[in-house]
GROMACS .gro file of C-alpha atoms in nm:
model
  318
    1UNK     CA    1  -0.004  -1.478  -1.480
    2UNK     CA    2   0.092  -1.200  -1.709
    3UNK     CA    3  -0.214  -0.976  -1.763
    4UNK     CA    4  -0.400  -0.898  -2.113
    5UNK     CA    5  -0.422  -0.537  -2.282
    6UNK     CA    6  -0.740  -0.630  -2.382
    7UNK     CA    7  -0.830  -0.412  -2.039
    8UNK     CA    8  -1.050  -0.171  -2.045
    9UNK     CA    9  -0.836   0.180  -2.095
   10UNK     CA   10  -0.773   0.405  -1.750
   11UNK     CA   11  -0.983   0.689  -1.688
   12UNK     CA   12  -0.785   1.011  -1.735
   13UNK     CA   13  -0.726   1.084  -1.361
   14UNK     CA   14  -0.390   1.226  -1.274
   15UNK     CA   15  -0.168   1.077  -1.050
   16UNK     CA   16   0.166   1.248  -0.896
   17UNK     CA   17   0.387   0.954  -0.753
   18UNK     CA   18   0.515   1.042  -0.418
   19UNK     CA   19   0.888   1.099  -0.324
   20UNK     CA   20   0.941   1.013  -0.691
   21UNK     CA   21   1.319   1.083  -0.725
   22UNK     CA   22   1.438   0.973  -0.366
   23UNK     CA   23   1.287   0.656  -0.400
   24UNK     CA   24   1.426   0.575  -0.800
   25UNK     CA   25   1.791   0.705  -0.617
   26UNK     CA   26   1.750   0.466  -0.322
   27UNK     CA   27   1.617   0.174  -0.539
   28UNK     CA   28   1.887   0.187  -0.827
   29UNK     CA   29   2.191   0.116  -0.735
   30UNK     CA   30   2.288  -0.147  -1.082
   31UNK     CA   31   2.180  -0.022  -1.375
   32UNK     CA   32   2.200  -0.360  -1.524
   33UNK     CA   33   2.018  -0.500  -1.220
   34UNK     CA   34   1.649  -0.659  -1.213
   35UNK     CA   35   1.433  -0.478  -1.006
   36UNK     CA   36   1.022  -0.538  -0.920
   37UNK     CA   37   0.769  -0.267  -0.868
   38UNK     CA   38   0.519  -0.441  -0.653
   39UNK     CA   39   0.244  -0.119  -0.696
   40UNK     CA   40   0.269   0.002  -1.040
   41UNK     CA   41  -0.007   0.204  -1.003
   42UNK     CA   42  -0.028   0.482  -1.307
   43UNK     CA   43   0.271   0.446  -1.375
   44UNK     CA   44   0.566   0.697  -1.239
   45UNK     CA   45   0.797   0.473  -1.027
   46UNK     CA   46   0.834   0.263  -1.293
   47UNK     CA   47   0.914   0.491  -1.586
   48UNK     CA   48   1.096   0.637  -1.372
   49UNK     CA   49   1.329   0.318  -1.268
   50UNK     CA   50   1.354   0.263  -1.661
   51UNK     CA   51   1.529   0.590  -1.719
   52UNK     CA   52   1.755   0.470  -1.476
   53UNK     CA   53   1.836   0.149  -1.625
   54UNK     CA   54   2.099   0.003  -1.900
   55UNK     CA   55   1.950  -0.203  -2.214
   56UNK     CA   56   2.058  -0.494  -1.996
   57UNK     CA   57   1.835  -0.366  -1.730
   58UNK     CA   58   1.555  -0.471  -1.688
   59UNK     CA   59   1.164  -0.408  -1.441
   60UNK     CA   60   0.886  -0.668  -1.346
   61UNK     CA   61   0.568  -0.439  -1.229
   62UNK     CA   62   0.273  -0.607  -1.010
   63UNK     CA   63  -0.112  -0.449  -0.972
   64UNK     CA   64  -0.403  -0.590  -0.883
   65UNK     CA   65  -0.614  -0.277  -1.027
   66UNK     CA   66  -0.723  -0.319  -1.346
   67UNK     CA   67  -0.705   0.031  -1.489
   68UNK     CA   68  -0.363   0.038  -1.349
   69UNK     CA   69  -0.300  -0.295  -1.612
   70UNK     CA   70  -0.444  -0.115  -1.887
   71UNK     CA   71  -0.195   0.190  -1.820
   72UNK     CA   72   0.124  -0.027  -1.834
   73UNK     CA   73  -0.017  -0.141  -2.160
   74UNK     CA   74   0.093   0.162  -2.270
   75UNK     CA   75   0.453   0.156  -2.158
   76UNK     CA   76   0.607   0.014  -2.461
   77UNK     CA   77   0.981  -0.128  -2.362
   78UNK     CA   78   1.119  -0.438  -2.408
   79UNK     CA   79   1.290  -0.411  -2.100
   80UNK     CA   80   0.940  -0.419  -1.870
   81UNK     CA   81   0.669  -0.640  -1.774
   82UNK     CA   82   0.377  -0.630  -1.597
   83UNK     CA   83   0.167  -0.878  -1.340
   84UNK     CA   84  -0.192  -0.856  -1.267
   85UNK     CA   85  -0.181  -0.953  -0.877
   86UNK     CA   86  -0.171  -0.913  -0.552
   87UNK     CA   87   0.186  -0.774  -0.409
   88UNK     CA   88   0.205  -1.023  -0.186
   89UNK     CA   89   0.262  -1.284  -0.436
   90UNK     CA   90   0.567  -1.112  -0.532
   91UNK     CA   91   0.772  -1.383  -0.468
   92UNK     CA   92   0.595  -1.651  -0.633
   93UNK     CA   93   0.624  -1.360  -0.925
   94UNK     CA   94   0.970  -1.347  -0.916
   95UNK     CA   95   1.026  -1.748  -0.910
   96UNK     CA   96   0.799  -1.754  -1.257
   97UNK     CA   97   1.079  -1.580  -1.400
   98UNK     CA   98   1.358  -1.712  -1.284
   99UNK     CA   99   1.457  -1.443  -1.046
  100UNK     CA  100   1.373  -1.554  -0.706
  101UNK     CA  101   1.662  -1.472  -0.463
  102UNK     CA  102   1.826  -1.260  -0.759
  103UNK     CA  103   1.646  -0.946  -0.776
  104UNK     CA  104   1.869  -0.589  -0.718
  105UNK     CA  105   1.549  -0.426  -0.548
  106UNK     CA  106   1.200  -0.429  -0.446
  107UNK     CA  107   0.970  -0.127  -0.451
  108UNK     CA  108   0.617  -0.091  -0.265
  109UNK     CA  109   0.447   0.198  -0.258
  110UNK     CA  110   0.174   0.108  -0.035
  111UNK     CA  111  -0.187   0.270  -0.051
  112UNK     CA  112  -0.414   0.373  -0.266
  113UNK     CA  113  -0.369   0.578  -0.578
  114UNK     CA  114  -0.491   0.938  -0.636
  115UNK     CA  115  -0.674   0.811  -0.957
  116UNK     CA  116  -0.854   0.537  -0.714
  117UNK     CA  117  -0.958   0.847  -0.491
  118UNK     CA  118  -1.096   1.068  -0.761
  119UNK     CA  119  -1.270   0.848  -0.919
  120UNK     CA  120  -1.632   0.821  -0.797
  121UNK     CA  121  -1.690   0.473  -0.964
  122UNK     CA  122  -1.455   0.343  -0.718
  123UNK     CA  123  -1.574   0.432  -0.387
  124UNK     CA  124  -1.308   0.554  -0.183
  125UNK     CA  125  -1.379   0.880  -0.173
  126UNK     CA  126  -1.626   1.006   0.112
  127UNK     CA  127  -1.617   1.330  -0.096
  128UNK     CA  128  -1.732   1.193  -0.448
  129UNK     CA  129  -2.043   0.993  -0.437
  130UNK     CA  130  -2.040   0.695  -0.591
  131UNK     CA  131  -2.142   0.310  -0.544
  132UNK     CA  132  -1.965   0.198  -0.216
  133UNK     CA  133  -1.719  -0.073  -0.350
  134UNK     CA  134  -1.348   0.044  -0.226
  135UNK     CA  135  -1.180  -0.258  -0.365
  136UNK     CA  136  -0.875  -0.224  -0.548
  137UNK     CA  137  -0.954  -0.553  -0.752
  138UNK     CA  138  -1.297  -0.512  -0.865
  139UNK     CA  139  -1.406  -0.822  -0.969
  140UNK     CA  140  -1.234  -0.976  -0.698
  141UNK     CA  141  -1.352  -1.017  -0.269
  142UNK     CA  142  -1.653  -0.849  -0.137
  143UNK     CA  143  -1.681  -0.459  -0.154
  144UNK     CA  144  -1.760  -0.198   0.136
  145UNK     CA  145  -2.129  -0.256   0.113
  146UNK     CA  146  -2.145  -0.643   0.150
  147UNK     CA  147  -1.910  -0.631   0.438
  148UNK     CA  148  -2.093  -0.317   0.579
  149UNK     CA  149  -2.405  -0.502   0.488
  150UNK     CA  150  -2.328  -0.852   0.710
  151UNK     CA  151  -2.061  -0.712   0.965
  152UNK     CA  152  -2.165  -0.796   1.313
  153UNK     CA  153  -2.146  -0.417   1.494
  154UNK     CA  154  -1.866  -0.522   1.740
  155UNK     CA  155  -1.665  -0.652   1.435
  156UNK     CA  156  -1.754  -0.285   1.240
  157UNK     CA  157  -1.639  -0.114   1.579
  158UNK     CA  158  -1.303  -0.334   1.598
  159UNK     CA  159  -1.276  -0.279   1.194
  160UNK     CA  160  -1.308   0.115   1.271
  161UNK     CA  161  -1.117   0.121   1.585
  162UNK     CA  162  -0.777  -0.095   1.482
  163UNK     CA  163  -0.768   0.010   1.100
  164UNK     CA  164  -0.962   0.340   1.119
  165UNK     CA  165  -0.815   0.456   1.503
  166UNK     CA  166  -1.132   0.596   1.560
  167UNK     CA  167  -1.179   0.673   1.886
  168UNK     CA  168  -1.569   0.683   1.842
  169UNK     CA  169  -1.568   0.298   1.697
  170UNK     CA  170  -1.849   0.184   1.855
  171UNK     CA  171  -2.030   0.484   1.879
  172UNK     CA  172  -2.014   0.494   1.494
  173UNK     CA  173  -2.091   0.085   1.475
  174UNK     CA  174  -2.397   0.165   1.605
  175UNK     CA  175  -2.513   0.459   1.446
  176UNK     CA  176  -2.447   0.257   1.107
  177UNK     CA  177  -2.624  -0.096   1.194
  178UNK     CA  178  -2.898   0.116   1.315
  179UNK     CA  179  -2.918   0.240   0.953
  180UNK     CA  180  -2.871  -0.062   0.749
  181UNK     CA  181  -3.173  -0.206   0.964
  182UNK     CA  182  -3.438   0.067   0.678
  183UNK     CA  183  -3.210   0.078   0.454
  184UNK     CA  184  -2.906  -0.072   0.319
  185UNK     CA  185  -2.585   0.130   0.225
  186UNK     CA  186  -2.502   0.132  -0.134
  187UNK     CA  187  -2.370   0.486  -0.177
  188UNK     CA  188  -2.048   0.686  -0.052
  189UNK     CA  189  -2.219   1.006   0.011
  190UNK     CA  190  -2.481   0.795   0.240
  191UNK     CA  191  -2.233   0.626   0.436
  192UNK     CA  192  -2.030   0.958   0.510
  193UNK     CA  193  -2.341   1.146   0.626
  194UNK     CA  194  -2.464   0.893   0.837
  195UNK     CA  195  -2.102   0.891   1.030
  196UNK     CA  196  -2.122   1.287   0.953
  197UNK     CA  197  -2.413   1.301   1.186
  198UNK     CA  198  -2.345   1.000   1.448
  199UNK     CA  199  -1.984   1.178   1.505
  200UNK     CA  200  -1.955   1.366   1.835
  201UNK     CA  201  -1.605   1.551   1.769
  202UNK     CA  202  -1.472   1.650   1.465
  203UNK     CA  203  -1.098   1.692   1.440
  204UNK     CA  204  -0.996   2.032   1.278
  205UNK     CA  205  -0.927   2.036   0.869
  206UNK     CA  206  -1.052   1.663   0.873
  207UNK     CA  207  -1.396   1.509   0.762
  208UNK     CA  208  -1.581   1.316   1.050
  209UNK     CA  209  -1.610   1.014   0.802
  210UNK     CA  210  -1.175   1.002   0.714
  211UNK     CA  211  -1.100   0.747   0.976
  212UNK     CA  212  -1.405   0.493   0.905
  213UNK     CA  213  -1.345   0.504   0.498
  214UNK     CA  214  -0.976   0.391   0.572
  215UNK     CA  215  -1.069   0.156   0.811
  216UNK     CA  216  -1.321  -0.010   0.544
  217UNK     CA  217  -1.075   0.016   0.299
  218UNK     CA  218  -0.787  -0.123   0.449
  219UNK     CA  219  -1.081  -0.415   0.602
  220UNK     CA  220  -1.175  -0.491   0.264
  221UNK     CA  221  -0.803  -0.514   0.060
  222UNK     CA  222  -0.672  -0.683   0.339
  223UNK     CA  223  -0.432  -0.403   0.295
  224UNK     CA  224  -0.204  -0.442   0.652
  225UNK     CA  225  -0.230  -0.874   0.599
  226UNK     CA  226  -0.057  -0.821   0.219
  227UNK     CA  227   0.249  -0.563   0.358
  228UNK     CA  228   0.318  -0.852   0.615
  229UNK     CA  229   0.349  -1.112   0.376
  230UNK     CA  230   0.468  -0.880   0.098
  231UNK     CA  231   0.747  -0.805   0.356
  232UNK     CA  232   0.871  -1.125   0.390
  233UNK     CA  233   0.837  -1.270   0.034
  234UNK     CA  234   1.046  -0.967  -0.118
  235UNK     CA  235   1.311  -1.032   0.194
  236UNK     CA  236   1.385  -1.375  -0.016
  237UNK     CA  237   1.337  -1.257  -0.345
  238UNK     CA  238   1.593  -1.019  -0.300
  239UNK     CA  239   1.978  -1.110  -0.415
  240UNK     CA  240   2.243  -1.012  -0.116
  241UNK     CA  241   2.270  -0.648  -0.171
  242UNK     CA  242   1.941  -0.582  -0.312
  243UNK     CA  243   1.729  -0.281  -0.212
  244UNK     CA  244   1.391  -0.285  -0.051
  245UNK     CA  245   1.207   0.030  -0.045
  246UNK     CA  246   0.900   0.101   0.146
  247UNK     CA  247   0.666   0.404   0.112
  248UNK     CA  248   0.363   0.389   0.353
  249UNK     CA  249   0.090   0.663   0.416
  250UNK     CA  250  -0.008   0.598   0.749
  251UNK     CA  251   0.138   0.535   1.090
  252UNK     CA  252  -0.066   0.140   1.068
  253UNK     CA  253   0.128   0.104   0.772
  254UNK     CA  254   0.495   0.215   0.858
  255UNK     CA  255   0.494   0.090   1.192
  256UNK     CA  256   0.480  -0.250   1.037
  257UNK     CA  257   0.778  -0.152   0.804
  258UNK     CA  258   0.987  -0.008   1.044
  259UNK     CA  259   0.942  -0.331   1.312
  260UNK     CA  260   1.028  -0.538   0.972
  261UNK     CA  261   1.355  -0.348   0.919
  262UNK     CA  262   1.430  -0.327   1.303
  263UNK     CA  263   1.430  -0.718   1.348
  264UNK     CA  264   1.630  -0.790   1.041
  265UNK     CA  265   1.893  -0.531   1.117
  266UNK     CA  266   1.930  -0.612   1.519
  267UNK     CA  267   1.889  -0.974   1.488
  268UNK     CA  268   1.795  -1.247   1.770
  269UNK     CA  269   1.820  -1.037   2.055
  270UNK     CA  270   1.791  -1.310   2.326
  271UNK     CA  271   2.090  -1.454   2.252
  272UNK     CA  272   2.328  -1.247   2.565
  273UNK     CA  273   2.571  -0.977   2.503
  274UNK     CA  274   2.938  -1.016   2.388
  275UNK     CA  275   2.911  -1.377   2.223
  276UNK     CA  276   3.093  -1.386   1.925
  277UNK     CA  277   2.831  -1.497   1.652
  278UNK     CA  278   2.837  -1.480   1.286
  279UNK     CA  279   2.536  -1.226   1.147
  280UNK     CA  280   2.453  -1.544   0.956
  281UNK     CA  281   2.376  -1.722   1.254
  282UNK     CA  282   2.200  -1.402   1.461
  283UNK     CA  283   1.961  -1.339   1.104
  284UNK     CA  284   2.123  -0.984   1.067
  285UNK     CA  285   1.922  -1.000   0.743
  286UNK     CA  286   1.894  -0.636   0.685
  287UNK     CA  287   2.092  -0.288   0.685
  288UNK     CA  288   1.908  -0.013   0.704
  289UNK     CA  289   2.039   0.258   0.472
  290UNK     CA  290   2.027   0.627   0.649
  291UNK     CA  291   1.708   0.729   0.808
  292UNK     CA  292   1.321   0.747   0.700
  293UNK     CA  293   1.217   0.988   0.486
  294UNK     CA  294   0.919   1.241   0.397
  295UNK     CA  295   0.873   1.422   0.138
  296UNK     CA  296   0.975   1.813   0.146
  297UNK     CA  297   0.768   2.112   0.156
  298UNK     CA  298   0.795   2.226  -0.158
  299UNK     CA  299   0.654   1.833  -0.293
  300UNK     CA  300   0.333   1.835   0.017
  301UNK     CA  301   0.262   2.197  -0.160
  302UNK     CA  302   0.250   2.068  -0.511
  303UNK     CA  303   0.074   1.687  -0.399
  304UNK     CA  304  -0.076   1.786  -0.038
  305UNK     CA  305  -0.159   1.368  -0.039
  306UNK     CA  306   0.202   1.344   0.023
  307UNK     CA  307   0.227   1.510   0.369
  308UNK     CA  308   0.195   1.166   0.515
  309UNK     CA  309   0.407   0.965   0.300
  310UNK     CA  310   0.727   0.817   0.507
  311UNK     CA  311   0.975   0.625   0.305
  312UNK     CA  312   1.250   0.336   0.450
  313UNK     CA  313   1.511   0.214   0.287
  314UNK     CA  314   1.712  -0.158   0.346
  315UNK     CA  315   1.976  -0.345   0.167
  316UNK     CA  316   1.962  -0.733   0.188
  317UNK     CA  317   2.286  -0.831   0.335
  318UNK     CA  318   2.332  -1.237   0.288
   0.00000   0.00000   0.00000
């Protein structure tokens, strides 16, 4: 499972990681501890968790992006390793070495990466054109085109309206089948002026096309299905105490890690009021350490992709 440097190197595309210091304070709470980066990304949680940690200490990283594998080639310490995967199968990760149920924290910072965005190779941009792919894996699943390219126009609409929240779903669904039928869409810059044109309101400081490239991307990483699971798996991977950190970039995103948190901290709530039961026995999994976060003005003024970014903090209690 344990990926090759024989990757081909990362492009030089800078990356700032969000809420850098808050989350490395919130995850690191035993310097000798074992903690897991499940998004390693380019690199900055990470290095920064080693800083943080003993020579006993010790980091397993997870990507599924190769460029992000061939940056972690480059972090030289005996104390880290690094997983080419999904996050989801952080679990199964953490049982390959031994550490299932023992880790002292889980990180995920959930989204894509700024050096995903800029890149136009990569096609997530709607400002860079490039060959529509969006997958953060790839040689693995089918990219933005195929699925553009076979998607029924009431599944594109759903796609738009429940990942994107585009309240012009179907509006845009049809404007694009419409398309495909000349010509099929290979390119970024096609796809975002064809939803340029088809869109009848434009929201201030926000290009018509924003909602439908998350939608697609999120559609084709089967980003929302991997937090679920990735959820759960690092609830049990976790030793009692352990820290889970969540950073999500969209309200899809951190609704899901907030419900998460909220059902672990309160419980079964059906069983009635007043009857003595051990937290054991109610599932009382979680304690939710202070409230969520965002990043500060001065960071949104230095990485403006930050203004979103809402971070949530648990410790595992049994």
């Amino acid at each position: 499972m344990s990926s090759s440097a024989h990757e081909p190197k990362p492009r030089g595309y800078r990356h700032a990681s969000v809420l850098l210091d808050g989350a490395v304070e919130a995850l690191v709470h035993d310097p000798d501890g074992v903690y897991l980066d499940g998004t390693f990304g380019r690199g900055g949680h990470s290095r920064a968790i080693l800083e943080r940690l003993s020579p006993a200490g010790r980091l397993i990283a997870i990507d599924r992006d190769p460029q992000a594998i061939a940056e972690a080639a480059t972090l030289e310490d005996p104390r880290f390793t690094i997983e080419r995967a999904e996050f989801a199968r952080l679990g199964e990760i953490a049982r390959a070495h031994d550490l299932h149920g023992r880790l002292s924290g889980v990180l995920l910072d959930i989204g894509v990466s700024s050096p995903q965005l800029d890149d136009p190779e990569r096609g997530f941009s709607f400002l860079r054109d490039g060959p529509l792919d969006m997958r953060m894996d790839p040689t693995q699943g089918e990219s933005a085109a195929a699925f553009i390219a076979r998607a029924p126009e009431g599944e594109l609409a759903r796609v738009f309206k429940e990942y994107g929240e585009e309240r012009y779903a179907r509006r845009l669904a049809r404007a694009i089948v419409a398309r495909r039928g000349e010509q099929p869409f290979e390119r970024t810059g096609d796809l975002a002026e064809v939803v340029k044109t088809a869109h009848p309101a434009w929201e201030k400081h926000k290009h018509p096309a924003t909602r439908v490239f998350q939608a697609l991307r999120i559609q084709v990483n089967g980003e929302l299905e991997q937090l679920d699971a990735a959820l759960e798996v690092a609830l049990e991977a976790l030793a009692p105490g352990g820290h889970l950190v969540v950073i999500s970039f969209h309200s899809l995103e951190d609704r899901r890690v907030k419900r998460f948190i909220r059902h672990h901290v309160r419980g079964d709530t059906h069983l009635p009021r007043g009857i003595p039961v051990p937290d054991a026995e109610l599932e009382r999994r979680l304690e939710a350490l202070g409230k969520a976060q965002r990043p500060g003005a001065e960071e949104v003024e230095e990485n403006p992709r930050a203004r979103s970014a809402v971070m949530r903090v648990a410790r595992k209690r049994y």
